[in-house]
XYZ file of C-alpha atoms in Angstrom:
396
model
C -10.725 -23.757 117.191
C -8.659 -20.045 116.367
C -10.385 -17.319 115.286
C -8.555 -14.139 113.637
C -8.940 -10.758 115.613
C -10.080 -8.208 112.834
C -8.187 -5.022 113.076
C -9.879 -1.864 113.606
C -8.725 1.381 113.074
C -8.776 4.246 115.391
C -12.663 5.733 114.401
C -13.822 1.963 114.974
C -13.971 1.368 111.073
C -12.580 -2.323 109.855
C -8.830 -1.988 108.071
C -8.360 -4.141 104.964
C -4.772 -5.343 104.175
C -2.966 -3.852 101.614
C -3.516 -6.013 98.809
C -7.351 -6.172 99.394
C -7.798 -2.698 99.262
C -5.823 -2.536 95.600
C -8.154 -5.128 94.238
C -10.946 -2.982 95.326
C -10.132 0.463 93.444
C -8.990 -1.247 90.193
C -12.756 -2.702 90.074
C -13.915 0.641 90.682
C -12.170 1.822 87.944
C -12.815 -0.806 85.343
C -16.896 -0.433 86.604
C -16.600 3.098 85.541
C -15.240 2.832 82.406
C -17.831 0.571 81.147
C -20.420 2.640 82.057
C -19.067 5.514 80.304
C -18.510 3.537 77.121
C -22.181 2.354 77.085
C -23.350 5.886 77.729
C -21.089 7.393 74.936
C -23.324 4.575 72.447
C -26.494 4.837 74.031
C -25.959 8.496 73.510
C -24.774 8.171 69.619
C -27.861 5.932 69.283
C -30.295 8.313 70.206
C -28.544 11.046 68.014
C -28.435 8.901 64.904
C -32.150 8.069 65.320
C -33.110 11.510 66.420
C -31.287 13.335 63.247
C -31.495 10.907 60.449
C -30.223 13.351 57.876
C -26.914 14.096 59.753
C -23.482 12.798 57.643
C -20.401 13.255 58.752
C -18.720 15.497 56.553
C -16.523 14.230 53.563
C -14.025 15.804 51.695
C -14.156 15.558 48.093
C -10.575 14.686 46.397
C -11.035 15.259 42.340
C -8.583 13.326 40.236
C -6.698 15.861 38.348
C -6.239 15.102 34.441
C -4.552 17.031 31.476
C -6.552 17.892 28.658
C -6.205 19.898 25.567
C -8.030 21.546 23.340
C -6.631 20.550 19.673
C -7.966 23.096 17.246
C -7.267 22.013 13.883
C -4.366 21.566 11.880
C -3.331 20.980 8.109
C -2.701 17.086 8.127
C -1.359 15.424 5.122
C -3.783 12.518 3.707
C -2.021 8.958 3.113
C -3.646 6.564 1.678
C -2.136 2.850 2.400
C -2.772 0.205 -0.368
C -0.986 -3.046 -0.996
C -0.833 -4.696 -4.694
C 1.365 -6.674 -6.950
C 4.721 -5.614 -9.115
C 4.648 -6.007 -12.672
C 6.454 -4.520 -16.073
C 4.717 -1.052 -16.537
C 4.403 -2.719 -20.695
C 4.943 -6.348 -20.453
C 5.511 -7.096 -23.791
C 4.957 -10.517 -24.927
C 7.262 -11.758 -27.540
C 6.810 -14.908 -30.332
C 6.849 -16.239 -33.904
C 6.108 -13.483 -36.611
C 6.721 -15.748 -39.217
C 6.121 -19.227 -40.310
C 8.394 -20.981 -37.421
C 10.184 -24.307 -37.871
C 13.335 -25.128 -35.268
C 14.839 -23.195 -33.104
C 18.859 -23.105 -33.484
C 20.203 -20.526 -31.370
C 18.902 -19.150 -28.104
C 20.639 -15.650 -27.742
C 19.670 -14.054 -24.119
C 18.378 -14.698 -20.660
C 15.900 -13.590 -18.524
C 17.514 -10.402 -16.799
C 19.362 -9.251 -20.114
C 19.223 -5.736 -21.330
C 18.329 -5.709 -24.901
C 18.119 -3.243 -27.824
C 15.170 -2.392 -30.121
C 15.411 -4.849 -32.847
C 18.354 -7.183 -31.128
C 17.840 -10.978 -32.098
C 16.495 -13.077 -29.353
C 16.764 -16.457 -31.063
C 17.123 -17.863 -34.549
C 15.176 -20.639 -36.592
C 16.504 -22.918 -38.780
C 16.543 -22.037 -42.334
C 17.742 -24.285 -44.576
C 14.705 -24.505 -46.511
C 14.396 -20.810 -47.354
C 17.596 -19.944 -48.208
C 17.620 -22.576 -51.187
C 13.964 -21.222 -52.335
C 15.844 -17.318 -51.917
C 18.869 -18.420 -53.812
C 16.354 -20.234 -56.276
C 14.747 -16.954 -56.759
C 17.953 -14.917 -57.216
C 18.840 -16.973 -60.268
C 15.112 -16.094 -61.754
C 15.784 -12.248 -61.538
C 19.294 -12.673 -63.023
C 17.616 -14.323 -65.823
C 14.664 -12.375 -66.149
C 17.299 -9.271 -66.505
C 18.990 -11.719 -69.033
C 16.185 -11.270 -71.038
C 15.515 -7.964 -70.663
C 18.997 -6.617 -71.343
C 18.715 -9.170 -74.529
C 14.981 -7.340 -75.614
C 16.119 -3.967 -74.614
C 19.128 -4.664 -77.813
C 16.580 -5.773 -80.024
C 14.896 -2.871 -79.057
C 17.760 -0.282 -79.942
C 18.512 -1.636 -83.427
C 15.172 -2.050 -84.671
C 14.775 1.661 -83.609
C 18.044 2.918 -85.788
C 16.356 0.423 -89.042
C 13.232 1.700 -89.047
C 14.087 5.023 -90.176
C 15.835 3.200 -93.667
C 12.908 1.521 -93.939
C 14.471 -2.023 -93.426
C 11.879 -2.606 -90.376
C 8.268 -1.480 -90.167
C 6.718 0.531 -87.574
C 4.968 -2.508 -86.816
C 7.664 -4.424 -86.097
C 9.564 -1.951 -83.755
C 6.045 -1.706 -81.815
C 6.377 -5.660 -81.564
C 10.216 -5.454 -80.207
C 8.924 -2.478 -78.056
C 6.627 -4.770 -76.167
C 8.815 -7.860 -75.676
C 11.142 -5.265 -73.904
C 8.409 -4.425 -71.470
C 7.627 -7.499 -71.058
C 10.882 -8.514 -70.335
C 11.608 -5.625 -67.792
C 7.887 -6.394 -65.800
C 9.302 -10.413 -65.340
C 12.489 -8.838 -63.764
C 10.092 -6.692 -61.458
C 8.150 -9.927 -60.765
C 11.183 -12.006 -60.013
C 12.929 -9.241 -58.114
C 9.538 -8.626 -55.712
C 9.836 -12.406 -55.036
C 13.076 -12.557 -53.668
C 12.257 -9.529 -51.577
C 8.945 -11.556 -50.410
C 11.120 -14.509 -49.571
C 13.838 -12.584 -48.216
C 11.959 -11.147 -45.517
C 10.336 -14.655 -44.972
C 14.047 -15.407 -43.667
C 13.883 -12.288 -42.357
C 11.077 -13.239 -39.706
C 12.806 -16.474 -38.731
C 15.242 -14.168 -36.376
C 12.852 -13.473 -33.148
C 13.535 -9.933 -32.282
C 13.240 -7.392 -29.799
C 9.940 -5.430 -30.475
C 11.752 -2.494 -28.173
C 14.629 -2.203 -26.211
C 14.327 -3.332 -22.431
C 14.351 -5.598 -20.064
C 14.052 -9.602 -20.587
C 12.177 -10.774 -18.031
C 11.365 -14.846 -18.631
C 12.412 -17.124 -21.532
C 10.043 -19.998 -22.377
C 12.009 -21.757 -25.515
C 14.969 -23.826 -26.040
C 17.329 -24.862 -28.839
C 15.561 -27.942 -30.445
C 12.311 -26.791 -29.814
C 9.811 -26.426 -32.768
C 8.276 -23.601 -32.854
C 5.741 -21.698 -34.971
C 2.679 -18.930 -35.090
C 0.328 -21.253 -32.552
C 3.421 -21.441 -29.788
C 2.531 -18.716 -28.234
C 4.815 -16.339 -25.733
C 8.607 -17.235 -26.232
C 9.820 -14.089 -24.396
C 8.772 -12.064 -22.219
C 10.626 -8.088 -22.195
C 9.672 -4.692 -19.665
C 9.815 -1.992 -22.375
C 12.767 0.269 -21.018
C 12.893 -1.959 -18.246
C 10.126 0.312 -16.615
C 8.011 -1.261 -13.809
C 4.895 -0.352 -11.773
C 2.703 -1.317 -8.634
C -0.519 -2.110 -9.321
C -2.175 -0.954 -5.690
C -5.558 -2.280 -5.280
C -7.907 1.252 -3.394
C -11.522 0.871 -2.272
C -13.969 3.454 -4.110
C -13.419 6.129 -1.871
C -9.642 6.026 -1.721
C -9.437 5.737 -5.824
C -11.177 9.271 -5.523
C -9.032 10.671 -3.410
C -6.278 10.277 -5.818
C -4.893 11.231 -9.066
C -2.994 10.900 -11.727
C 0.594 12.433 -10.816
C -0.051 11.607 -7.111
C 3.356 10.844 -5.333
C 3.651 7.489 -3.527
C 6.157 5.439 -1.809
C 6.231 1.228 -2.746
C 8.077 -0.727 -0.204
C 8.237 -4.666 -1.296
C 7.362 -7.222 0.739
C 10.547 -8.845 3.015
C 12.427 -5.170 2.167
C 12.838 -2.224 4.365
C 13.957 -0.578 1.407
C 11.142 2.273 -0.099
C 11.142 3.618 -3.848
C 9.695 6.473 -4.734
C 6.938 6.322 -8.024
C 4.227 8.442 -9.400
C 0.573 6.989 -10.164
C 0.675 7.281 -13.595
C -2.668 5.605 -14.534
C -5.948 5.751 -12.354
C -8.635 2.707 -13.008
C -11.523 4.301 -14.914
C -13.266 1.021 -13.565
C -14.521 0.200 -10.186
C -14.965 -4.413 -9.982
C -18.227 -4.971 -8.882
C -17.249 -8.124 -6.604
C -14.760 -6.690 -5.020
C -15.712 -2.789 -4.799
C -12.164 -1.696 -5.559
C -10.602 -0.218 -8.446
C -6.462 0.113 -9.351
C -3.833 2.995 -9.309
C -0.483 2.092 -11.279
C 2.436 3.597 -9.509
C 5.128 4.234 -12.261
C 8.570 3.152 -10.858
C 12.074 3.441 -12.148
C 13.541 0.113 -12.805
C 16.013 -1.799 -10.059
C 16.518 -5.359 -9.465
C 14.838 -5.711 -5.947
C 11.284 -4.512 -7.485
C 10.274 -8.185 -9.174
C 6.949 -8.185 -11.277
C 4.744 -10.713 -9.362
C 5.990 -9.946 -6.570
C 3.714 -8.092 -3.332
C 4.386 -4.798 -2.048
C 2.848 -2.200 0.179
C 2.192 1.400 -0.937
C 1.802 4.773 0.737
C -0.115 7.485 -1.781
C -0.016 11.240 -0.811
C -3.641 12.406 -1.196
C -3.394 15.918 -0.835
C -4.018 17.614 2.943
C -7.140 18.237 4.880
C -7.732 19.925 8.732
C -8.670 18.132 11.621
C -7.967 17.826 14.848
C -4.628 16.127 16.045
C -4.546 14.353 18.767
C -2.052 12.012 20.318
C -2.391 8.194 20.257
C -3.336 8.182 24.752
C -6.193 9.576 24.151
C -7.786 7.519 21.933
C -10.431 4.739 23.580
C -12.070 1.835 21.830
C -14.399 -0.551 22.678
C -16.927 -2.678 21.132
C -18.923 0.340 19.857
C -16.064 1.571 18.049
C -13.171 4.658 18.603
C -13.948 7.449 21.420
C -12.648 10.245 23.664
C -13.372 11.690 26.886
C -14.415 15.392 26.594
C -15.133 17.256 29.602
C -17.823 19.945 30.000
C -19.062 23.262 31.350
C -18.480 21.607 34.641
C -15.893 19.617 34.272
C -17.397 16.624 34.273
C -16.334 13.671 31.719
C -18.052 13.239 28.401
C -18.190 9.811 26.142
C -17.366 11.654 22.132
C -17.058 8.727 19.703
C -15.069 9.848 16.659
C -13.704 8.421 13.408
C -10.186 8.208 13.429
C -8.127 9.405 9.895
C -4.592 9.582 9.271
C -2.431 8.345 11.968
C 1.614 9.797 11.790
C 4.374 10.796 14.410
C 3.148 13.737 14.786
C -0.574 11.796 16.055
C -3.722 11.053 15.113
C -5.973 13.130 12.685
C -9.985 12.876 14.089
C -11.827 12.673 11.020
C -15.168 12.941 12.484
C -16.653 13.588 15.894
C -14.797 16.562 17.257
C -14.711 20.148 15.972
C -11.254 21.108 17.926
C -12.538 23.470 20.140
C -13.513 21.058 23.165
C -11.127 19.940 26.274
C -10.301 16.489 25.282
C -8.781 14.489 27.859
C -5.133 13.424 26.436
C -4.339 10.401 28.835
C -6.024 8.616 31.443
C -9.369 7.829 30.176
C -9.280 4.089 30.519
C -9.572 5.234 34.623
C -12.473 7.634 33.798
C -16.058 7.135 33.515
C -18.988 9.085 31.775
C -19.970 11.636 34.540
C -16.950 11.684 36.737
C -15.781 14.979 37.883
C -12.192 15.962 37.340
C -9.937 18.590 37.684
C -8.279 19.753 34.403
C -4.908 20.441 33.707
C -4.629 22.469 30.075
C -1.585 21.431 27.842
C -1.066 22.949 24.588
C -1.774 21.176 21.550
C 0.187 18.988 19.557
C -0.035 21.759 16.708
C 1.547 24.414 18.885
C 4.278 22.521 20.127
C 7.672 22.836 18.880
C 8.545 19.980 16.806
C 12.613 18.476 17.335
């Protein structure tokens, strides 16, 4: 067997080959590092258990939010309403006389007519003959009255000569007076018939616009036929706006209004001319009637929306971004003296291009969060950045 002879250094110590010495050195370093880590963990565990109240210091970072004290501004109160368009004075026109068969219809819907203008005519063949007969009776009565007058004049010339007694003269005077009375009776009968014949013409009671026609030539009409024509007096229109009790109390006769028919982008100016004196017991609403000038786009029976001026009020004005809402209603966030977020329930008033008026819930002196309210929570502390209120901003 061959045995390798170990190598000794000059001191008599065993000398390892170079690779084995390097491995031993590395092993020593690893062991030292493990001992240091374990020692640090043990020291940390001992510190945490011996100082239970000690925590690492944290740096507080507060979110910055924009706030404003809105104050109070004069806000024009605008009441929104819906309703129907109608003629301001819707005039039904029917048969005023005994009626008969329609011979001609002279107007169409949309046509302007004057007061007393003939809208339709009724056959009057029989009535014309009756009138002619009565006219002949008038002529006969006048002839009889002329003869009676002549007889009386002759008798009056002879009575002074004694040829005719005063009794005969009085008789002839009575005959003359009776003949004159018969003339008046015949003339009255003729005038009555002519008036009846005139009522066979269906005429416009006032100047205005024909809205509807419900009769045709050849139709038999009478006093019971109902409405044959509908017309708007002088062509004036109106909107009958439905309003709640509270809104109805806020407007008055003369309040300005803007009306926009459904399907149209054009608005028409008007004025409230009548406010309903009663409230419907079922709907709890009343009607405000808005007078409008004639325009072809304003068709009676159509639906329209209106904005009615209800004066002005003083209220805080906020941008729409400041208003939050949930199942409890509308609210805003305000900051207390410690810059902490506090919820404040509000009632929203008029909404316009200038902002949202707050009807209830704010006095105007609070610091209100203008934006980022959705990312805040009540009690959270923030860093406020003050901004001028809307009422102090220059308007473009």
